[in-house]
Short mmCIF file of C-alpha atoms in Angstrom, two decimals:
data_model
loop_
_atom_site.label_atom_id
_atom_site.label_comp_id
_atom_site.label_asym_id
_atom_site.label_seq_id
_atom_site.Cartn_x
_atom_site.Cartn_y
_atom_site.Cartn_z
CA UNK I 16 106.37 -39.70 100.22
CA UNK I 17 105.34 -43.05 98.51
CA UNK I 18 100.84 -43.54 99.48
CA UNK I 19 101.95 -46.67 101.32
CA UNK I 20 103.59 -44.91 104.06
CA UNK I 21 100.75 -42.70 103.95
CA UNK I 22 98.58 -45.67 104.77
CA UNK I 23 101.12 -46.79 107.37
CA UNK I 24 100.46 -43.07 109.14
CA UNK I 25 97.12 -43.60 108.80
CA UNK I 26 96.45 -46.97 110.04
CA UNK I 27 98.65 -47.01 112.66
CA UNK I 28 96.19 -43.77 113.91
CA UNK I 29 93.31 -45.28 113.95
CA UNK I 30 94.07 -48.32 115.18
CA UNK I 31 95.29 -46.35 118.37
CA UNK I 32 91.89 -44.37 118.80
CA UNK I 33 89.65 -47.47 117.79
CA UNK I 34 91.21 -50.35 119.68
CA UNK I 35 90.24 -48.44 122.55
CA UNK I 36 86.51 -48.63 121.39
CA UNK I 37 83.74 -51.24 122.03
CA UNK I 38 84.25 -53.53 119.47
CA UNK I 39 88.12 -54.00 118.85
CA UNK I 40 87.62 -57.30 116.94
CA UNK I 41 85.63 -55.13 114.25
CA UNK I 42 88.15 -52.42 113.80
CA UNK I 43 91.39 -55.18 113.56
CA UNK I 44 89.37 -57.57 111.06
CA UNK I 45 88.87 -54.11 108.70
CA UNK I 46 92.86 -52.50 109.19
CA UNK I 47 93.90 -56.23 108.21
CA UNK I 48 91.42 -55.96 104.81
CA UNK I 49 93.19 -52.61 104.26
CA UNK I 50 96.58 -52.91 104.90
CA UNK I 51 95.98 -55.87 102.04
CA UNK I 52 94.97 -53.50 99.54
CA UNK I 53 97.39 -50.76 99.90
CA UNK I 54 100.15 -53.02 99.65
CA UNK I 55 98.63 -54.19 96.46
CA UNK I 56 98.54 -50.77 95.36
CA UNK I 57 101.82 -50.31 96.37
CA UNK I 58 103.53 -52.80 94.52
CA UNK I 59 101.74 -52.21 91.45
CA UNK I 60 102.71 -48.86 91.59
CA UNK I 61 106.31 -49.08 92.19
CA UNK I 62 107.04 -52.03 89.59
CA UNK I 63 105.17 -48.84 87.02
CA UNK I 64 107.93 -47.04 88.14
CA UNK I 65 111.67 -46.48 86.16
CA UNK I 66 114.49 -46.60 88.40
CA UNK I 67 116.07 -42.92 87.79
CA UNK I 68 119.58 -42.77 88.26
CA UNK I 69 120.42 -39.05 88.70
CA UNK I 70 122.75 -37.25 85.84
CA UNK I 71 125.79 -36.47 87.57
CA UNK I 72 126.77 -32.83 86.32
CA UNK I 73 122.88 -32.19 87.73
CA UNK I 74 124.48 -33.34 90.72
CA UNK I 75 127.94 -31.75 90.23
CA UNK I 76 127.89 -28.54 88.24
CA UNK I 77 130.83 -28.24 85.76
CA UNK I 78 133.20 -26.04 86.87
CA UNK I 79 135.91 -24.12 85.01
CA UNK I 80 139.29 -25.37 86.30
CA UNK I 81 140.91 -22.22 88.21
CA UNK I 82 143.06 -19.63 85.64
CA UNK I 83 146.50 -19.27 87.80
CA UNK I 84 147.20 -15.71 87.66
CA UNK I 85 150.31 -15.60 86.40
CA UNK I 86 152.90 -13.61 88.62
CA UNK I 87 154.04 -9.79 88.17
CA UNK I 88 156.50 -9.73 84.77
CA UNK I 89 159.53 -8.78 85.85
CA UNK I 90 161.14 -7.00 83.03
CA UNK I 91 164.44 -8.74 81.96
CA UNK I 92 167.49 -5.86 82.40
CA UNK I 93 167.31 -3.33 80.90
CA UNK I 94 170.47 -2.78 79.41
CA UNK I 95 172.55 -1.11 76.55
CA UNK I 96 176.40 -1.50 76.02
CA UNK I 97 178.18 0.99 73.43
CA UNK I 98 181.26 1.12 72.36
CA UNK I 99 182.86 4.41 72.09
CA UNK I 100 185.78 5.71 70.06
CA UNK I 101 188.43 8.68 69.71
CA UNK I 102 189.14 10.55 66.32
CA UNK I 103 187.98 9.11 62.30
CA UNK I 104 189.57 10.32 60.02
CA UNK I 105 189.36 8.96 56.32
CA UNK I 106 191.32 11.51 54.33
CA UNK I 107 194.88 11.98 52.90
CA UNK I 108 196.79 8.66 53.78
CA UNK I 109 194.11 6.94 54.99
CA UNK I 110 191.23 7.77 51.54
CA UNK I 111 194.26 6.16 49.50
CA UNK I 112 194.75 2.68 51.13
CA UNK I 113 190.92 1.94 51.01
CA UNK I 114 191.09 2.53 47.36
CA UNK I 115 194.00 0.47 47.39
CA UNK I 116 192.57 -2.33 49.65
CA UNK I 117 189.34 -2.65 47.62
CA UNK I 118 187.15 -0.62 50.15
CA UNK I 119 186.84 1.24 53.27
CA UNK I 120 185.39 -1.80 55.32
CA UNK I 121 188.93 -3.23 54.88
CA UNK I 122 190.46 -0.96 57.88
CA UNK I 123 187.31 -2.42 60.19
CA UNK I 124 188.89 -6.45 59.54
CA UNK I 125 189.15 -7.75 62.60
CA UNK I 126 186.40 -5.82 64.72
CA UNK I 127 182.80 -8.51 64.02
CA UNK I 128 183.24 -9.62 67.14
CA UNK I 129 183.07 -7.10 69.10
CA UNK I 130 180.63 -5.28 66.61
CA UNK I 131 178.20 -8.04 67.76
CA UNK I 132 178.73 -7.67 71.10
CA UNK I 133 177.27 -4.22 71.24
CA UNK I 134 174.94 -2.26 70.88
CA UNK I 135 176.19 -0.16 68.67
CA UNK I 136 179.50 2.36 68.73
CA UNK I 137 180.09 6.31 68.65
CA UNK I 138 182.65 8.34 67.76
CA UNK I 139 183.91 12.04 66.87
CA UNK I 140 184.01 12.38 62.59
CA UNK I 141 187.32 14.62 62.46
CA UNK I 142 185.63 16.15 59.06
CA UNK I 143 182.72 16.48 56.66
CA UNK I 144 181.51 14.11 54.44
CA UNK I 145 180.96 15.70 50.60
CA UNK I 146 181.56 14.68 47.02
CA UNK I 147 183.90 17.40 46.96
CA UNK I 148 187.68 16.20 45.41
CA UNK I 149 190.00 15.98 48.37
CA UNK I 150 192.37 18.43 48.56
CA UNK I 151 194.52 16.88 51.17
CA UNK I 152 195.07 13.97 50.03
CA UNK I 153 198.76 13.44 48.39
CA UNK I 154 199.42 17.17 50.14
CA UNK I 155 202.92 18.06 51.66
CA UNK I 156 203.22 16.47 55.32
CA UNK I 157 202.22 20.32 57.40
CA UNK I 158 200.92 22.82 54.26
CA UNK I 159 198.05 24.03 54.83
CA UNK I 160 195.86 21.66 52.11
CA UNK I 161 197.08 18.65 54.25
CA UNK I 162 194.65 19.89 57.18
CA UNK I 163 191.85 20.27 55.14
CA UNK I 164 189.90 17.39 55.48
CA UNK I 165 186.59 15.47 53.56
CA UNK I 166 185.58 12.41 53.51
CA UNK I 167 183.73 10.31 50.74
CA UNK I 168 179.97 9.42 51.02
CA UNK I 169 181.34 5.30 50.57
CA UNK I 170 182.96 5.80 54.30
CA UNK I 171 179.42 6.04 55.30
CA UNK I 172 177.33 2.20 54.49
CA UNK I 173 180.50 1.06 56.49
CA UNK I 174 180.33 2.97 59.63
CA UNK I 175 176.36 1.54 59.36
CA UNK I 176 177.61 -1.69 58.22
CA UNK I 177 179.58 -1.79 61.36
CA UNK I 178 177.07 -0.51 64.09
CA UNK I 179 177.75 3.37 64.40
CA UNK I 180 174.49 4.44 65.95
CA UNK I 181 175.76 8.29 67.06
CA UNK I 182 178.50 10.46 65.14
CA UNK I 183 179.53 13.98 66.82
CA UNK I 184 180.25 16.47 64.54
CA UNK I 185 181.19 18.79 67.53
CA UNK I 186 185.07 19.34 67.10
CA UNK I 187 187.37 21.45 64.74
CA UNK I 188 187.29 19.75 61.28
CA UNK I 189 183.71 19.78 60.55
CA UNK I 190 184.08 23.02 58.76
CA UNK I 191 186.55 22.37 56.75
CA UNK I 192 184.45 22.78 53.54
CA UNK I 193 182.01 25.21 55.11
CA UNK I 194 178.54 25.68 55.69
CA UNK I 195 178.05 23.83 52.05
CA UNK I 196 180.50 20.48 53.01
CA UNK I 197 178.31 20.62 56.89
CA UNK I 198 174.96 20.69 54.98
CA UNK I 199 176.50 17.22 53.01
CA UNK I 200 176.94 15.58 55.41
CA UNK I 201 174.14 16.18 58.07
CA UNK I 202 172.24 15.17 54.62
CA UNK I 203 174.13 12.29 53.84
CA UNK I 204 174.08 10.63 57.71
CA UNK I 205 170.20 11.41 57.64
CA UNK I 206 169.78 9.51 54.33
CA UNK I 207 171.29 6.88 56.28
CA UNK I 208 169.83 7.01 59.14
CA UNK I 209 172.72 7.41 61.30
CA UNK I 210 172.27 9.90 63.80
CA UNK I 211 174.87 12.65 64.42
CA UNK I 212 174.87 15.51 66.62
CA UNK I 213 177.65 18.65 68.27
CA UNK I 214 178.17 22.04 68.86
CA UNK I 215 179.67 23.37 64.91
CA UNK I 216 178.55 27.48 65.85
CA UNK I 217 176.11 29.59 65.18
CA UNK I 218 172.60 30.76 66.34
CA UNK I 219 171.99 26.65 67.15
CA UNK I 220 175.37 25.48 68.56
CA UNK I 221 173.07 25.16 72.16
CA UNK I 222 170.70 22.47 70.65
CA UNK I 223 172.95 21.15 68.68
CA UNK I 224 175.40 20.13 71.37
CA UNK I 225 172.45 17.99 72.63
CA UNK I 226 170.87 14.76 70.97
CA UNK I 227 168.73 11.72 72.58
CA UNK I 228 168.67 8.87 72.59
CA UNK I 229 166.97 5.67 73.37
CA UNK I 230 167.79 1.79 73.30
CA UNK I 231 166.19 -1.17 74.81
CA UNK I 232 164.19 0.96 77.46
CA UNK I 233 166.81 3.40 78.50
CA UNK I 234 166.84 7.13 78.07
CA UNK I 235 169.96 8.82 77.22
CA UNK I 236 171.10 12.16 77.09
CA UNK I 237 173.82 12.88 74.71
CA UNK I 238 175.83 16.19 75.92
CA UNK I 239 179.09 17.06 73.61
CA UNK I 240 181.60 20.53 74.27
CA UNK I 241 183.67 21.94 71.70
CA UNK I 242 186.38 23.79 72.74
CA UNK I 243 187.04 25.28 68.72
CA UNK I 244 183.61 27.16 68.22
CA UNK I 245 181.82 29.46 70.08
CA UNK I 246 179.85 28.63 72.76
CA UNK I 247 178.74 29.48 76.74
CA UNK I 248 180.54 26.86 78.76
CA UNK I 249 177.76 28.53 82.06
CA UNK I 250 175.52 28.38 79.28
CA UNK I 251 176.01 24.83 78.15
CA UNK I 252 176.14 23.42 82.34
CA UNK I 253 172.70 25.15 82.90
CA UNK I 254 171.34 23.87 80.07
CA UNK I 255 172.19 20.13 80.77
CA UNK I 256 171.20 20.67 84.34
CA UNK I 257 167.54 22.25 82.95
CA UNK I 258 167.23 19.17 79.89
CA UNK I 259 168.49 16.62 82.49
CA UNK I 260 165.44 17.42 84.52
CA UNK I 261 163.04 17.84 81.69
CA UNK I 262 164.08 14.85 80.22
CA UNK I 263 164.26 11.82 83.28
CA UNK I 264 167.22 10.22 80.76
CA UNK I 265 168.51 6.95 82.58
CA UNK I 266 172.27 8.01 81.79
CA UNK I 267 174.10 11.46 80.61
CA UNK I 268 176.87 11.42 78.04
CA UNK I 269 179.16 14.21 77.58
CA UNK I 270 181.24 13.72 74.42
CA UNK I 271 183.68 16.49 74.84
CA UNK I 272 186.07 17.90 71.59
CA UNK I 273 188.95 19.44 73.76
CA UNK I 274 192.32 19.52 75.60
CA UNK I 275 196.21 20.21 74.19
CA UNK I 276 196.70 17.51 70.79
CA UNK I 277 199.90 15.53 71.91
CA UNK I 278 199.62 16.24 75.42
CA UNK I 279 199.73 12.95 77.71
CA UNK I 280 198.42 14.27 80.53
CA UNK I 281 195.39 16.54 80.18
CA UNK I 282 195.82 20.00 82.02
CA UNK I 283 194.09 21.45 85.44
CA UNK I 284 191.81 24.03 83.42
CA UNK I 285 190.72 20.67 81.83
CA UNK I 286 189.64 18.46 85.29
CA UNK I 287 188.35 21.53 86.41
CA UNK I 288 186.28 21.78 83.74
CA UNK I 289 185.17 17.66 83.67
CA UNK I 290 184.11 18.55 88.02
CA UNK I 291 181.64 21.05 86.30
CA UNK I 292 179.97 18.52 84.57
CA UNK I 293 180.13 15.90 87.40
CA UNK I 294 178.14 19.21 89.02
CA UNK I 295 175.73 19.08 86.58
CA UNK I 296 174.61 16.17 86.21
CA UNK I 297 176.74 13.56 83.59
CA UNK I 298 177.05 10.18 84.08
CA UNK I 299 180.44 9.35 82.13
CA UNK I 300 182.87 12.06 80.17
CA UNK I 301 184.99 10.89 77.22
CA UNK I 302 187.13 13.17 75.23
CA UNK I 303 188.65 13.29 71.78
CA UNK I 304 191.26 15.53 69.97
CA UNK I 305 194.86 15.53 71.33
CA UNK I 306 195.32 12.17 68.81
CA UNK I 307 196.67 10.65 72.35
CA UNK I 308 194.98 8.35 75.32
CA UNK I 309 194.95 10.67 78.45
CA UNK I 310 194.95 9.81 81.94
CA UNK I 311 191.58 8.36 83.11
CA UNK I 312 189.88 9.39 87.02
CA UNK I 313 186.89 9.18 88.57
CA UNK I 314 185.79 12.17 90.06
CA UNK I 315 182.88 12.03 92.25
CA UNK I 316 181.98 8.12 91.18
CA UNK I 317 181.74 9.57 87.64
CA UNK I 318 184.96 8.33 84.95
CA UNK I 319 185.93 10.65 82.99
CA UNK I 320 188.09 9.45 79.99
CA UNK I 321 190.04 12.98 78.96
CA UNK I 322 191.33 11.80 75.32
CA UNK I 323 190.88 7.97 73.63
CA UNK I 324 193.01 8.70 71.03
CA UNK I 325 193.36 7.70 67.27
CA UNK I 326 189.92 5.71 65.85
CA UNK I 327 190.83 6.02 62.35
CA UNK I 328 193.75 8.15 61.46
CA UNK I 329 196.96 8.37 59.59
CA UNK I 330 199.28 9.45 61.92
CA UNK I 331 202.45 7.24 62.57
CA UNK I 332 205.50 9.54 63.66
CA UNK I 333 205.04 8.32 67.32
CA UNK I 334 203.94 5.08 69.22
CA UNK I 335 201.45 7.44 70.87
CA UNK I 336 199.46 8.25 68.08
CA UNK I 337 199.12 4.92 67.16
CA UNK I 338 198.00 3.39 70.38
CA UNK I 339 194.52 4.40 70.82
CA UNK I 340 191.43 3.08 73.33
CA UNK I 341 188.20 1.95 72.73
CA UNK I 342 185.74 1.98 75.55
CA UNK I 343 183.10 -1.30 75.41
CA UNK I 344 180.33 1.00 78.13
CA UNK I 345 177.58 -1.10 79.06
CA UNK I 346 175.04 1.12 81.05
CA UNK I 347 172.34 -1.18 83.21
CA UNK I 348 169.03 1.09 84.77
CA UNK I 349 169.95 1.65 88.12
CA UNK I 350 173.50 -0.03 88.14
CA UNK I 351 176.87 1.66 87.69
CA UNK I 352 178.43 1.92 84.85
CA UNK I 353 180.76 -0.38 83.51
CA UNK I 354 183.74 -0.25 81.69
CA UNK I 355 186.02 -3.02 79.88
CA UNK I 356 188.97 -1.21 77.52
CA UNK I 357 190.22 -2.22 74.10
CA UNK I 358 193.70 -0.91 73.34
CA UNK I 359 193.56 -0.39 69.43
CA UNK I 360 196.82 0.04 67.72
CA UNK I 361 196.95 1.95 63.65
CA UNK I 362 198.75 -0.37 61.70
CA UNK I 363 201.23 1.61 58.66
CA UNK I 364 198.55 0.09 56.05
CA UNK I 365 195.95 2.53 57.16
CA UNK I 366 193.87 -0.25 58.84
CA UNK I 367 193.16 -0.19 63.12
CA UNK I 368 193.26 -3.19 64.89
CA UNK I 369 192.31 -4.73 68.38
CA UNK I 370 195.11 -5.73 70.33
CA UNK I 371 194.79 -7.27 73.66
CA UNK I 372 194.66 -5.82 76.93
CA UNK I 373 197.98 -6.05 79.11
#
């Protein structure tokens, strides 16, 4: 409050009191004199004061702009697409043709688009990869040597470049060159970083029947059933149930080597066995070995393809063995499996070509 205002209040109080006294004129004159002095002092005081403009920053403190909390990021659809094929055999006529054409990569010309559209290939490696000389190449058709396979290590980088991520070794030809052939196969694939699995007998048959695969944040449990090597089916089914409960995979893929060669229809025995795998937790079942495409069906909502036929093979004696099938399977977390069928054809040149679906 200014001094002048204080004074006004005092004068007001004094006049109120003194004017009622016996000498009002005297007190009125004194009030006028004091007022004049007060006005002079107040004028001098205010003229010496700087006009102070308040700093806006003192009035309005700077407030940090509110940072919007982004909504919780919803993960993109977790999805994996794998291409499944049947039997791969790179000996005999296939070995000879690869040498003539200038490499095993020539066997897969035209597969680039399919490879780029998937996360990887899975198929059955129908024989060992070794540095042993071939004894089937050039042998008489139908002779015992004609069915003893070994594949050149040159095949491995071709498979790797094409996009193979997993090879099944659980079949009736993987031991064509014995334990040494199997050891070389595993070592060569391991060195190339190409995963493999499959029951090959012996004490480790049960553990060999399983492999875990992870891609795009999804977990898979692959199971192999190989009818040609010792192993108890009930024990395999029980182990499948146990591992599925322990791992909690997003999908269980059963890849089998079973059936009767060259028969286009899977028997009731294998259909019943497929039902057992479904009951144990399979989400899809894919078969190899018969060298022809067999029927497919759904068992309790689980797709079962009993045989995909040949993928790369030198069998040309009838149309059924020359026509194979690839499955482009898309696995999406929380959604049903989707399947695109891609027919293939084995040319007499050793090449496998994609053909348009009917």
